Coordinates of C-alpha atoms in Angstrom, one line a residue:
X1 CA 17.6 -0.4 -10.2
X2 CA 14.8 -0.8 -7.2
X3 CA 14.8 -4.4 -6.8
X4 CA 18.6 -4.0 -6.6
X5 CA 18.7 -1.6 -4.3
X6 CA 20.0 0.7 -6.5
X7 CA 19.7 4.6 -4.8
X8 CA 22.4 6.1 -6.2
X9 CA 21.6 5.0 -9.5
X10 CA 17.8 5.9 -8.8
X11 CA 19.8 9.8 -7.5
X12 CA 20.7 10.3 -11.4
X13 CA 18.1 9.3 -12.6
X14 CA 16.0 12.2 -10.4
X15 CA 18.1 14.9 -11.9
X16 CA 17.2 13.5 -15.5
X17 CA 15.4 15.4 -18.3
X18 CA 12.8 13.8 -18.2
X19 CA 9.9 14.3 -15.7
X20 CA 7.5 11.4 -16.1
X21 CA 11.4 9.3 -15.7
X22 CA 12.4 11.2 -13.0
X23 CA 9.0 11.1 -10.9
X24 CA 9.5 7.4 -10.8
X25 CA 12.5 7.5 -9.2
X26 CA 12.0 9.7 -6.8
X27 CA 8.3 7.5 -6.0
X28 CA 10.6 5.0 -5.9
X29 CA 13.5 6.0 -3.7
X30 CA 10.1 6.4 -1.1
X31 CA 9.8 3.0 -1.2
X32 CA 13.5 2.0 -1.0
X33 CA 14.0 4.1 2.5
X34 CA 17.1 4.8 3.8
X35 CA 19.6 8.1 4.7
X36 CA 20.6 8.8 0.4
X37 CA 17.5 8.4 -0.5
X38 CA 16.2 10.2 1.5
X39 CA 19.0 13.7 1.3
X40 CA 18.5 13.5 -2.1
X41 CA 14.2 14.0 -1.4
X42 CA 15.2 16.8 0.3
X43 CA 17.2 18.4 -1.6
X44 CA 14.9 18.2 -4.9
X45 CA 12.7 20.5 -1.9
X46 CA 14.8 22.6 -0.5
X47 CA 16.4 22.9 -4.9
X48 CA 13.7 22.3 -6.9
X49 CA 15.8 24.7 -9.8
X50 CA 18.0 22.2 -10.3
X51 CA 15.4 19.0 -11.4
X52 CA 12.4 19.2 -13.5
X53 CA 9.5 21.7 -13.2
X54 CA 7.5 20.4 -10.7
X55 CA 9.5 17.0 -9.7
X56 CA 9.3 18.9 -6.4
X57 CA 5.9 19.0 -6.1
X58 CA 5.9 14.9 -5.6
X59 CA 9.1 14.4 -3.2
X60 CA 6.5 15.6 -0.4
X61 CA 4.8 12.5 -0.7
X62 CA 7.9 10.4 -0.1
X63 CA 9.4 12.1 1.8
X64 CA 6.1 12.0 4.8
X65 CA 6.0 8.4 3.8
X66 CA 10.1 8.2 4.9
X67 CA 8.9 10.3 8.3
X68 CA 12.2 13.0 7.4
X69 CA 11.3 15.8 10.2
X70 CA 14.3 17.4 8.3
X71 CA 11.3 18.4 5.6
X72 CA 9.2 19.7 7.9
X73 CA 10.0 23.5 8.3
X74 CA 9.4 23.9 4.4
X75 CA 6.8 22.5 4.4
X76 CA 5.1 24.9 6.2
X77 CA 7.4 27.2 4.8
X78 CA 5.3 26.3 1.5
X79 CA 1.8 26.2 3.1
X80 CA 1.9 29.4 4.2
X81 CA 3.2 31.1 0.7
X82 CA 0.2 28.9 -1.2
X83 CA -3.1 30.8 -1.7
X84 CA -5.8 29.6 -0.6
X85 CA -7.6 29.1 -3.8
X86 CA -4.9 25.9 -4.9
X87 CA -6.1 23.4 -2.4
X88 CA -4.5 20.3 -3.9
X89 CA -1.1 21.9 -3.6
X90 CA -2.5 23.1 0.5
X91 CA -4.3 19.4 0.9
X92 CA -0.5 17.5 0.0
X93 CA 1.5 19.7 1.8
X94 CA -1.1 19.0 4.7
X95 CA -1.1 15.0 4.4
X96 CA 2.3 15.9 4.9
X97 CA 2.7 17.5 7.8
X98 CA 0.0 14.8 9.8
X99 CA 1.9 12.5 8.9
X100 CA 5.7 13.8 10.1
X101 CA 4.0 15.4 13.1
X102 CA 6.1 17.6 15.6
X103 CA 5.2 21.0 18.1
X104 CA 5.4 23.5 15.1
X105 CA 2.7 21.4 13.1
X106 CA 0.5 20.9 15.8
X107 CA 0.8 24.9 15.9
X108 CA 0.1 25.6 12.6
X109 CA -2.8 23.0 12.8
X110 CA -4.6 24.9 15.8
X111 CA -3.8 28.2 14.5
X112 CA -6.3 27.4 11.0
X113 CA -8.8 25.3 13.2
X114 CA -9.5 29.4 14.0
X115 CA -9.9 30.2 10.7
X116 CA -14.3 30.6 9.5
X117 CA -14.2 27.5 8.5
X118 CA -11.4 25.1 8.5
X119 CA -10.4 22.7 5.2
X120 CA -11.0 18.9 5.1
X121 CA -7.6 18.7 4.7
X122 CA -6.6 20.2 8.4
X123 CA -9.3 18.2 9.6
X124 CA -7.8 15.6 8.6
X125 CA -4.7 16.3 9.6
X126 CA -5.6 16.8 13.6
X127 CA -7.1 13.3 13.1
X128 CA -4.0 11.9 11.8
X129 CA -1.9 13.9 15.1
X130 CA -4.3 13.3 17.3
X131 CA -2.8 15.9 19.6
X132 CA -4.1 17.1 23.1
X133 CA -3.5 20.4 22.6
X134 CA -5.1 20.3 19.3
X135 CA -8.9 19.2 21.2
X136 CA -10.2 22.9 22.2
X137 CA -9.8 24.5 19.0
X138 CA -11.6 21.8 17.3
X139 CA -14.5 21.7 19.3
X140 CA -14.6 25.7 18.2
X141 CA -14.5 25.0 15.5
X142 CA -17.1 22.1 15.5
X143 CA -19.6 24.8 15.4
X144 CA -18.8 26.6 11.8
X145 CA -18.4 23.1 10.7
X146 CA -21.9 21.9 11.4
X147 CA -23.7 23.2 8.0
X148 CA -21.8 22.0 6.0
X149 CA -19.2 19.5 6.8
X150 CA -20.7 18.6 9.7
X151 CA -20.5 14.8 9.5
X152 CA -16.6 14.7 8.5
X153 CA -15.8 17.0 11.8
X154 CA -17.5 14.4 14.4
X155 CA -15.4 12.0 11.8
X156 CA -12.6 14.4 13.6
X157 CA -13.5 14.9 16.8
X158 CA -14.3 10.6 17.1
X159 CA -10.7 10.4 16.0
X160 CA -9.6 12.3 19.2
X161 CA -10.0 9.4 20.9
X162 CA -10.3 12.3 23.7
X163 CA -12.8 12.4 26.8
X164 CA -12.8 15.9 26.7
X165 CA -14.9 15.3 23.3
X166 CA -18.2 13.7 24.5
X167 CA -20.4 16.7 25.9
X168 CA -20.3 17.8 22.2
X169 CA -21.1 14.5 20.8
X170 CA -23.9 13.7 23.6
X171 CA -25.6 17.0 22.8
X172 CA -25.9 16.2 18.8
X173 CA -27.3 13.1 20.2
X174 CA -29.9 14.0 22.3
X175 CA -30.3 17.0 20.3
X176 CA -34.4 17.1 18.1
X177 CA -32.5 19.7 15.6
X178 CA -29.6 17.2 14.7
X179 CA -29.7 15.3 11.4
X180 CA -30.3 10.8 11.5
X181 CA -26.6 11.4 9.7
X182 CA -25.5 13.5 12.3
X183 CA -27.0 11.7 14.9
X184 CA -25.1 8.4 13.6
X185 CA -22.0 9.9 12.9
X186 CA -22.4 11.4 16.8
X187 CA -22.9 8.0 18.6
X188 CA -20.2 6.6 15.6
X189 CA -17.8 9.3 17.6
X190 CA -18.5 7.7 21.1
X191 CA -18.1 4.7 20.5
X192 CA -14.6 5.6 19.5
X193 CA -13.8 7.6 23.1
X194 CA -11.6 4.3 26.0
X195 CA -14.1 2.7 27.8
X196 CA -12.0 2.9 31.2
X197 CA -13.1 6.4 30.6
X198 CA -16.4 6.5 29.8
X199 CA -19.4 7.7 31.4
X200 CA -17.1 11.1 29.8
X201 CA -18.2 14.4 31.8
X202 CA -21.3 16.3 30.5
X203 CA -23.8 19.2 31.9
X204 CA -26.4 15.7 32.2
X205 CA -26.8 12.7 33.6
X206 CA -25.0 10.8 29.5
X207 CA -27.1 8.1 30.0
X208 CA -30.4 9.6 29.4
X209 CA -29.3 12.6 26.6
X210 CA -28.1 8.3 24.5
X211 CA -32.2 7.5 24.9
X212 CA -33.1 9.3 21.5
X213 CA -31.2 7.4 19.7
X214 CA -31.6 4.4 21.5
X215 CA -34.7 4.8 20.0
X216 CA -33.6 5.8 16.2
X217 CA -34.8 4.2 13.5
X218 CA -31.9 3.7 11.9
X219 CA -30.1 0.1 13.5
X220 CA -26.9 1.3 12.7
X221 CA -27.7 4.1 15.0
X222 CA -29.4 2.4 17.9
X223 CA -27.7 -1.1 18.3
X224 CA -24.3 0.7 19.2
X225 CA -26.0 3.4 21.4
X226 CA -27.3 0.0 23.2
X227 CA -23.9 -0.9 23.6
X228 CA -22.6 2.6 24.6
X229 CA -25.1 1.6 27.3
X230 CA -24.4 -0.9 28.2
X231 CA -20.7 0.2 29.5
X232 CA -22.5 1.1 33.0
X233 CA -25.0 0.1 35.1
X234 CA -27.1 3.2 34.9
X235 CA -27.3 2.2 31.4
X236 CA -28.4 -0.8 31.6
X237 CA -30.9 0.6 33.9
X238 CA -32.0 2.5 30.5
X239 CA -32.0 -0.8 28.8
X240 CA -33.9 -2.3 31.1
X241 CA -36.6 0.7 31.2
X242 CA -36.6 0.4 27.5
X243 CA -37.0 -3.7 27.6
X244 CA -40.3 -3.1 29.9
X245 CA -41.6 -0.1 28.2
X246 CA -42.1 -2.9 25.5
X247 CA -44.3 -4.8 26.5
X248 CA -47.4 -4.9 25.0
X249 CA -49.3 -4.3 28.8
X250 CA -47.9 -1.1 29.1
X251 CA -50.1 2.0 28.1
X252 CA -49.6 3.2 25.2
X253 CA -48.1 7.4 26.2
X254 CA -45.2 5.4 27.6
X255 CA -44.7 2.6 25.9
X256 CA -41.4 2.1 23.7
X257 CA -41.7 1.3 19.8
X258 CA -40.6 -2.4 19.4
X259 CA -37.6 -1.8 17.7
X260 CA -36.4 -0.5 20.9
X261 CA -37.0 -4.2 21.5
X262 CA -35.5 -6.0 19.4
X263 CA -32.3 -4.1 19.1
X264 CA -31.9 -4.7 23.3
X265 CA -33.5 -8.7 23.2
X266 CA -30.2 -7.9 20.2
X267 CA -28.2 -6.4 22.9
X268 CA -28.5 -9.5 25.6
X269 CA -27.8 -12.0 23.6
X270 CA -25.1 -10.0 22.4
X271 CA -23.6 -9.7 26.3
X272 CA -26.0 -11.8 27.9
X273 CA -23.4 -12.0 30.8
X274 CA -25.3 -8.6 32.1
X275 CA -28.1 -9.9 31.6
X276 CA -30.1 -12.4 33.5
X277 CA -31.7 -13.8 36.6
X278 CA -28.4 -13.5 38.1
X279 CA -28.3 -9.5 37.7
X280 CA -31.7 -8.4 38.1
X281 CA -35.2 -10.0 38.6
X282 CA -36.5 -8.7 36.2
X283 CA -35.3 -8.8 33.2
X284 CA -36.7 -13.5 32.4
X285 CA -39.8 -12.0 33.2
X286 CA -40.1 -8.7 30.7
X287 CA -39.0 -11.1 27.8
X288 CA -41.3 -14.1 28.9
X289 CA -43.6 -11.4 28.4
X290 CA -42.5 -10.7 24.8
X291 CA -42.6 -14.2 24.2
X292 CA -46.1 -13.8 24.4
X293 CA -49.0 -13.7 21.5
X294 CA -49.3 -9.3 22.0
X295 CA -46.1 -8.8 20.6
X296 CA -45.3 -8.6 17.2
X297 CA -43.7 -11.5 15.6
X298 CA -40.1 -9.7 15.2
X299 CA -40.1 -8.2 18.8
X300 CA -41.6 -12.2 20.2
X301 CA -38.8 -14.0 18.4
X302 CA -35.6 -11.6 19.3
X303 CA -37.1 -12.4 22.9
X304 CA -37.0 -15.9 22.2
X305 CA -33.8 -15.4 21.0
X306 CA -32.2 -13.7 24.2
X307 CA -33.6 -16.5 25.9
X308 CA -31.9 -18.9 24.8
X309 CA -28.9 -16.5 26.1
X310 CA -29.2 -15.9 29.2
X311 CA -31.4 -19.1 30.0
X312 CA -32.5 -20.8 33.1
X313 CA -35.2 -22.7 34.7
X314 CA -38.1 -19.9 33.5
X315 CA -36.3 -19.2 30.5
X316 CA -36.3 -22.7 29.5
X317 CA -39.6 -23.4 30.5
X318 CA -40.7 -20.6 28.0
X319 CA -39.1 -21.4 25.4
X320 CA -40.3 -25.3 25.4
X321 CA -44.2 -24.0 25.4
X322 CA -43.5 -21.4 22.7
X323 CA -42.3 -24.4 20.3
X324 CA -45.9 -24.7 20.4
X325 CA -46.1 -21.7 18.7
X326 CA -46.1 -21.6 14.4
X327 CA -44.9 -18.2 14.6
X328 CA -42.0 -18.2 16.6
X329 CA -41.6 -22.0 17.2
X330 CA -38.4 -21.3 14.6
X331 CA -36.9 -18.8 16.9
X332 CA -38.0 -21.3 19.8
X333 CA -36.2 -24.0 18.5
X334 CA -33.3 -22.7 17.7
X335 CA -32.9 -20.8 20.9
X336 CA -33.4 -23.9 23.2
X337 CA -30.1 -25.3 21.4
X338 CA -27.7 -22.0 22.6
X339 CA -29.2 -22.9 26.1
X340 CA -25.9 -22.4 28.1
X341 CA -27.1 -24.8 31.0
X342 CA -27.4 -28.8 29.9
X343 CA -30.7 -28.5 27.4
X344 CA -34.1 -30.5 28.1
X345 CA -33.9 -33.3 25.5
X346 CA -35.8 -35.1 27.6
X347 CA -38.8 -32.8 27.4
X348 CA -38.2 -32.8 23.8
X349 CA -38.0 -36.1 22.9
X350 CA -41.7 -36.6 24.9
X351 CA -43.1 -33.5 22.3
X352 CA -42.3 -35.5 19.8
X353 CA -44.9 -38.0 19.8
X354 CA -48.3 -37.9 19.4
X355 CA -50.5 -36.8 16.8
X356 CA -51.1 -35.2 12.9
X357 CA -48.9 -32.1 12.0
X358 CA -48.4 -29.7 15.2
X359 CA -46.0 -27.0 15.9
X360 CA -45.0 -28.5 19.3
X361 CA -44.2 -31.8 17.5
X362 CA -42.7 -29.9 14.1
X363 CA -40.3 -27.5 16.8
X364 CA -39.2 -30.1 18.8
X365 CA -38.3 -32.2 16.6
X366 CA -36.3 -28.8 14.7
X367 CA -34.7 -28.8 18.2
X368 CA -33.1 -31.9 18.0
X369 CA -31.4 -31.4 15.0
X370 CA -29.9 -28.7 15.8
X371 CA -28.9 -30.4 19.0
X372 CA -27.8 -33.1 17.0
X373 CA -29.0 -35.5 20.1
X374 CA -28.4 -38.7 18.3
X375 CA -31.1 -40.1 20.8
X376 CA -33.9 -38.7 18.4
X377 CA -33.1 -40.5 15.3
X378 CA -35.3 -43.6 16.0
X379 CA -38.7 -41.0 16.7
X380 CA -37.8 -38.8 13.9
X381 CA -36.7 -41.7 11.4
X382 CA -41.1 -43.0 12.5
X383 CA -42.0 -39.2 11.9
X384 CA -41.6 -39.5 8.4
X385 CA -44.0 -42.6 7.8
X386 CA -46.9 -39.8 8.9
X387 CA -48.2 -39.0 5.7
X388 CA -50.9 -36.9 6.6
X389 CA -48.7 -34.7 8.6
X390 CA -46.1 -33.0 5.4
X391 CA -44.7 -29.6 7.5
X392 CA -43.5 -32.8 10.2
X393 CA -41.5 -34.8 7.6
X394 CA -39.8 -31.9 6.2
X395 CA -38.5 -31.3 9.9
X396 CA -37.7 -34.6 10.8
X397 CA -35.6 -34.8 7.4
X398 CA -34.3 -31.4 8.2
X399 CA -33.4 -32.9 11.7
X400 CA -31.4 -36.5 9.9
X401 CA -29.3 -34.1 7.7
X402 CA -28.4 -32.1 10.7
X403 CA -27.3 -35.6 12.9
X404 CA -25.6 -36.2 9.6
X405 CA -27.5 -39.9 10.5
X406 CA -26.6 -42.2 8.5
X407 CA -28.0 -45.3 8.8
X408 CA -31.7 -42.9 7.4
X409 CA -29.5 -43.0 4.2
X410 CA -32.0 -45.7 2.4
X411 CA -35.4 -44.6 3.9
X412 CA -34.5 -40.7 2.6
X413 CA -33.3 -42.4 -0.7
X414 CA -37.0 -43.7 -1.1
X415 CA -38.3 -41.1 -0.8
X416 CA -36.4 -39.4 -3.6
X417 CA -37.1 -41.9 -5.6
X418 CA -40.7 -42.0 -5.4
X419 CA -42.2 -38.6 -7.3
X420 CA -45.7 -39.0 -6.2
X421 CA -43.9 -37.1 -2.1
X422 CA -44.8 -33.6 -2.1
X423 CA -41.6 -31.5 -4.6
X424 CA -40.1 -30.0 -0.9
X425 CA -40.2 -32.8 1.0
X426 CA -37.9 -34.7 -2.0
X427 CA -35.7 -31.2 -2.4
X428 CA -34.9 -31.3 1.5
X429 CA -34.5 -35.1 1.4
X430 CA -31.8 -34.4 -1.3
X431 CA -30.2 -31.7 1.5
X432 CA -29.7 -34.6 3.5
X433 CA -28.5 -36.8 1.0
X434 CA -25.7 -35.2 0.2
X435 CA -25.6 -34.6 3.9
X436 CA -25.4 -37.7 5.1
X437 CA -22.9 -38.5 1.6
X438 CA -23.9 -42.1 2.5
X439 CA -22.1 -44.3 -1.5
X440 CA -25.1 -46.0 -1.8
X441 CA -27.7 -42.8 -2.5
X442 CA -25.8 -41.4 -5.2
X443 CA -27.5 -43.7 -7.9
X444 CA -31.1 -41.5 -6.3
X445 CA -29.0 -38.2 -6.3
X446 CA -28.1 -38.6 -9.5
X447 CA -31.0 -39.3 -10.7
X448 CA -32.2 -36.3 -9.6
X449 CA -30.3 -34.1 -11.7
X450 CA -33.1 -34.8 -15.0
X451 CA -35.9 -34.3 -12.5
X452 CA -38.8 -31.4 -13.5
X453 CA -39.2 -30.2 -10.3
X454 CA -36.2 -27.0 -10.8
X455 CA -36.7 -27.3 -6.3
X456 CA -35.7 -30.7 -6.7
X457 CA -32.5 -30.6 -9.6
X458 CA -31.1 -26.7 -6.8
X459 CA -30.7 -29.9 -4.1
X460 CA -29.5 -32.3 -6.2
X461 CA -26.6 -30.3 -8.0
X462 CA -25.4 -28.8 -4.2
X463 CA -26.0 -32.3 -2.9
X464 CA -23.8 -34.0 -5.6
X465 CA -21.1 -31.4 -3.9
X466 CA -20.7 -33.8 -1.1
X467 CA -19.6 -37.3 -3.5
X468 CA -16.5 -36.2 -4.9
X469 CA -16.2 -38.9 -8.5
X470 CA -15.4 -37.9 -12.0
X471 CA -18.6 -39.0 -12.9
X472 CA -20.1 -36.7 -10.6
X473 CA -18.6 -33.8 -11.6
X474 CA -19.2 -34.7 -15.3
X475 CA -22.7 -34.4 -14.6
X476 CA -22.7 -31.5 -13.1
X477 CA -21.1 -29.9 -15.4
X478 CA -23.1 -30.8 -18.1
X479 CA -26.1 -28.6 -15.4
X480 CA -24.0 -26.1 -15.5
X481 CA -23.9 -26.0 -19.1
X482 CA -27.5 -27.1 -19.6
X483 CA -29.4 -26.5 -17.1
X484 CA -32.2 -23.9 -18.4
X485 CA -32.7 -22.5 -14.4
X486 CA -30.1 -19.9 -12.9
X487 CA -30.2 -21.3 -9.8
X488 CA -29.5 -24.7 -10.4
X489 CA -26.9 -24.1 -12.7
X490 CA -24.3 -21.9 -10.5
X491 CA -25.5 -24.9 -7.5
X492 CA -23.6 -27.0 -9.7
X493 CA -20.4 -24.4 -10.1
X494 CA -20.8 -24.0 -6.4
X495 CA -20.8 -28.1 -5.9
X496 CA -18.0 -28.7 -8.6
X497 CA -15.7 -26.4 -6.3
X498 CA -17.0 -28.7 -3.5
X499 CA -15.9 -31.6 -5.5
X500 CA -12.4 -29.6 -6.1
X501 CA -9.2 -31.7 -8.7
X502 CA -11.2 -34.3 -9.6
X503 CA -13.9 -31.2 -11.0
X504 CA -10.5 -29.5 -12.5
X505 CA -11.2 -30.5 -15.6
X506 CA -14.9 -29.9 -15.6
X507 CA -14.4 -26.9 -14.5
X508 CA -12.3 -25.9 -17.5
X509 CA -14.1 -26.5 -20.0
X510 CA -17.4 -24.3 -18.7
X511 CA -14.7 -21.3 -19.0
X512 CA -15.1 -21.4 -23.2
X513 CA -18.1 -21.1 -24.5
X514 CA -18.9 -18.7 -20.7
X515 CA -22.6 -18.8 -20.0
X516 CA -22.4 -14.7 -18.7
X517 CA -24.5 -15.8 -14.9
X518 CA -22.3 -18.5 -13.8
X519 CA -18.9 -16.7 -13.9
X520 CA -18.4 -15.6 -10.9
X521 CA -18.8 -19.3 -9.1
X522 CA -17.0 -20.8 -12.0
X523 CA -13.8 -18.5 -10.8
X524 CA -14.8 -18.7 -7.4
X525 CA -14.8 -22.1 -7.9
X526 CA -11.6 -23.0 -10.5
X527 CA -9.4 -21.2 -7.2
X528 CA -10.2 -23.5 -4.8
X529 CA -9.1 -26.5 -7.4
X530 CA -5.0 -27.2 -7.4
X531 CA -3.9 -27.6 -10.3
X532 CA -2.6 -26.8 -14.2
X533 CA -5.4 -27.7 -15.4
X534 CA -7.9 -25.4 -13.1
X535 CA -5.1 -22.6 -14.4
X536 CA -6.5 -23.3 -18.2
X537 CA -9.3 -22.9 -17.0
X538 CA -8.6 -19.3 -15.6
X539 CA -6.3 -18.5 -18.3
X540 CA -9.5 -18.6 -20.6
X541 CA -11.3 -16.7 -18.5
X542 CA -8.7 -12.9 -20.0
X543 CA -9.4 -12.9 -22.9
X544 CA -10.1 -9.2 -23.7
X545 CA -14.2 -8.9 -24.6
X546 CA -14.9 -10.2 -20.9
X547 CA -16.3 -6.9 -18.2
X548 CA -13.0 -5.5 -16.3
X549 CA -14.5 -7.3 -13.3
X550 CA -14.2 -11.0 -14.6
X551 CA -10.8 -10.4 -15.1
X552 CA -9.9 -8.5 -11.6
X553 CA -11.6 -11.6 -9.8
X554 CA -9.4 -14.1 -12.0
X555 CA -6.5 -11.9 -11.1
X556 CA -7.0 -12.9 -7.7
X557 CA -7.8 -16.2 -8.5
X558 CA -4.0 -16.5 -10.2
X559 CA -2.3 -14.6 -7.3
X560 CA -3.1 -17.0 -5.3
X561 CA -1.7 -20.4 -6.3
X562 CA 1.9 -19.6 -4.4
X563 CA 4.8 -21.0 -6.8
X564 CA 2.6 -22.3 -9.8
X565 CA 4.8 -21.2 -12.2
X566 CA 2.0 -22.0 -15.3
X567 CA 0.1 -19.0 -13.7
X568 CA 2.8 -16.0 -14.3
X569 CA 1.8 -16.7 -18.3
X570 CA -2.7 -16.2 -17.4
X571 CA -1.4 -13.0 -15.5
X572 CA 0.9 -11.6 -18.1
X573 CA -2.0 -11.2 -20.5
X574 CA -4.1 -8.8 -18.7
X575 CA -1.2 -5.8 -18.5
X576 CA -1.2 -5.9 -22.3
X577 CA -2.8 -2.8 -23.4
X578 CA -6.6 -4.6 -24.1
X579 CA -7.6 -4.3 -20.7
X580 CA -8.8 -2.1 -17.7
X581 CA -6.2 -0.4 -15.8
X582 CA -8.2 -2.2 -12.4
X583 CA -7.5 -5.5 -14.2
X584 CA -3.3 -4.9 -14.8
X585 CA -3.7 -3.8 -11.4
X586 CA -4.9 -6.3 -9.4
X587 CA -1.9 -8.8 -12.5
X588 CA 0.9 -6.6 -10.5
X589 CA -0.8 -7.6 -6.8
X590 CA -1.2 -10.9 -8.1
X591 CA 2.5 -12.3 -10.4
X592 CA 4.2 -10.3 -6.8
X593 CA 2.9 -12.8 -4.5
X594 CA 3.2 -15.4 -7.0
X595 CA 6.9 -16.4 -5.9
X596 CA 8.5 -17.6 -9.3
X597 CA 11.0 -16.4 -11.4
X598 CA 9.1 -16.1 -14.6
X599 CA 6.3 -13.8 -12.9
X600 CA 8.9 -11.5 -11.4
X601 CA 10.6 -11.5 -15.0
X602 CA 7.1 -10.2 -16.2
X603 CA 7.1 -7.9 -13.3
X604 CA 10.7 -6.2 -14.3
X605 CA 9.8 -6.1 -18.0
X606 CA 5.9 -4.2 -17.9
X607 CA 5.8 -0.9 -19.1
X608 CA 4.4 1.3 -17.2
X609 CA 1.7 3.5 -19.8
X610 CA 2.8 7.2 -19.4
X611 CA -0.2 8.4 -17.8
X612 CA -0.8 6.2 -14.6
X613 CA 1.1 6.7 -11.8
X614 CA 2.6 3.4 -11.3
X615 CA 2.0 3.0 -7.7
X616 CA -0.1 -1.1 -8.2
X617 CA 3.9 -1.6 -10.2
X618 CA 5.8 -0.1 -7.3
X619 CA 4.1 -2.1 -5.0
X620 CA 4.4 -5.0 -6.5
X621 CA 8.3 -4.3 -6.8
X622 CA 7.9 -4.3 -3.3
X623 CA 7.3 -7.4 -2.6
X624 CA 9.8 -9.0 -4.9
X625 CA 12.6 -6.3 -3.2
X626 CA 11.7 -7.4 0.5
X627 CA 11.7 -11.0 -0.7
X628 CA 15.4 -10.6 -2.2
X629 CA 16.2 -8.8 0.6
X630 CA 17.4 -4.9 -1.0
X631 CA 14.7 -3.5 0.7
X632 CA 15.0 -0.6 2.8
X633 CA 18.3 -1.0 2.5
X634 CA 19.6 2.6 1.7
X635 CA 22.4 1.6 0.1
X636 CA 24.0 2.5 -4.0

């Protein structure tokens, strides 16, 4: 009846003596919609005695879903008659009224906000409607709610998106008495205010009122506060001032905490157009001071990243100098690669030659790799021969991997095959071979999966994902099934997923017997493989003895295979009584998405358990009905 859009038939079912069946019919009418469905639901609300007992309570949500304004007077009358102790019924009525809205609903909500302690459903209904006339009453109610429902009340203020709520929110942010949780909620509410109306009117300077939140130890409070301050010139000056107060030579009583510098530097990296030499002459010199050795490493790395975002000659020079510092060299190398102006390739190349394992050579190599600079390849290859510089060799290998420099494959393969070389270097060389993907290096990578070192085997497994072939998949399957190291086995499964179709039979063979520590990766890999063999592998994971989260993941994976008729039967198996309810919900949604006759047949014949409301089943039926063009027609 639902899929056929049989509204009149469902209206008759509503009058049946079976409450559960009548309730399901009412909910289905809410899904279909149309005038006839709305009239039937409204009639039940007006004349509850002519329908199964308590059915009138279950037509409220469908009427709200249909935005049936004729229900408003009836719902308001019921709300006023409902005792305050009947919290559940009040919540149902207020949710519906919050969805329907209208002047009379707003008046009712404003009146209830004046109560000694408005309930959460009242606040939620106000947040849903966002009526401007409710703001004064909501502001007055805030102080009565703070000791108990403070975070919820502040969230409602944010949902209003009304500048008039700004002063109260700013007060909560700046007050010493505000708890960390409430301050975080107040900052989030301020971020909901329209940027066009920022800053909101306040009794004091809004940007100064935000400084306490900027210095909050919680990044979820400090970071959005920095974004709020960045909206105005005065706010950016506050950020700039706190950044300057973070430098090590600032006198201790006036020094800002290191976490402030990290927060502001992250904002500079996010919004470089608001900072830098073109906006204020102090920004780059301050950041250069912060990358100095006197700052803590976290601040130094954050400042280096910020310099890479704003750019300029001074920033470039400071970052090149920082490549010689072992503590922040990697951050500087990444920052150099992100500079907005043309990268200093010549300067980096000039730093590569030399002797020894110096940080400058090592991080110059990394920067050239991040820049994918092909000119650096000969120097990087030469660095591989410097056996007295192990860190430089590793950096050179990583840079060659980033370049995907094919002529380097033979030299890298020789590194991997030489068991006298350090295991870390051999592992990085394997990673590079996987990135390059030269077919001639495959035998060396295959041999490495039997190495005694777990690190080498792990990188070999990851590298094999770049060589899609049946014998590669077989080697990975053996690793996934038998390797004693869990991380190696998981890496092998991920690599099989990257190989795709040639790996489907191997992945399916791993489903039974199932190794528990590769289950998640196996499902994800099978989901990426096309064809019936992958579906067969997923089908083996629908056994009732497996955990619910496995079944849910399998259902989602099968549901993504739109048009695959063979996926319907495994999904139907998840609907049996031996499976959990969340799993059945996922299976119903997946069947609806398959869009096959087999899947639709399972849906239409599925027996909904009596103790469930059938929401997932109804949602699945709605998908099928919309596909067949019979939804929201309102005809019988």
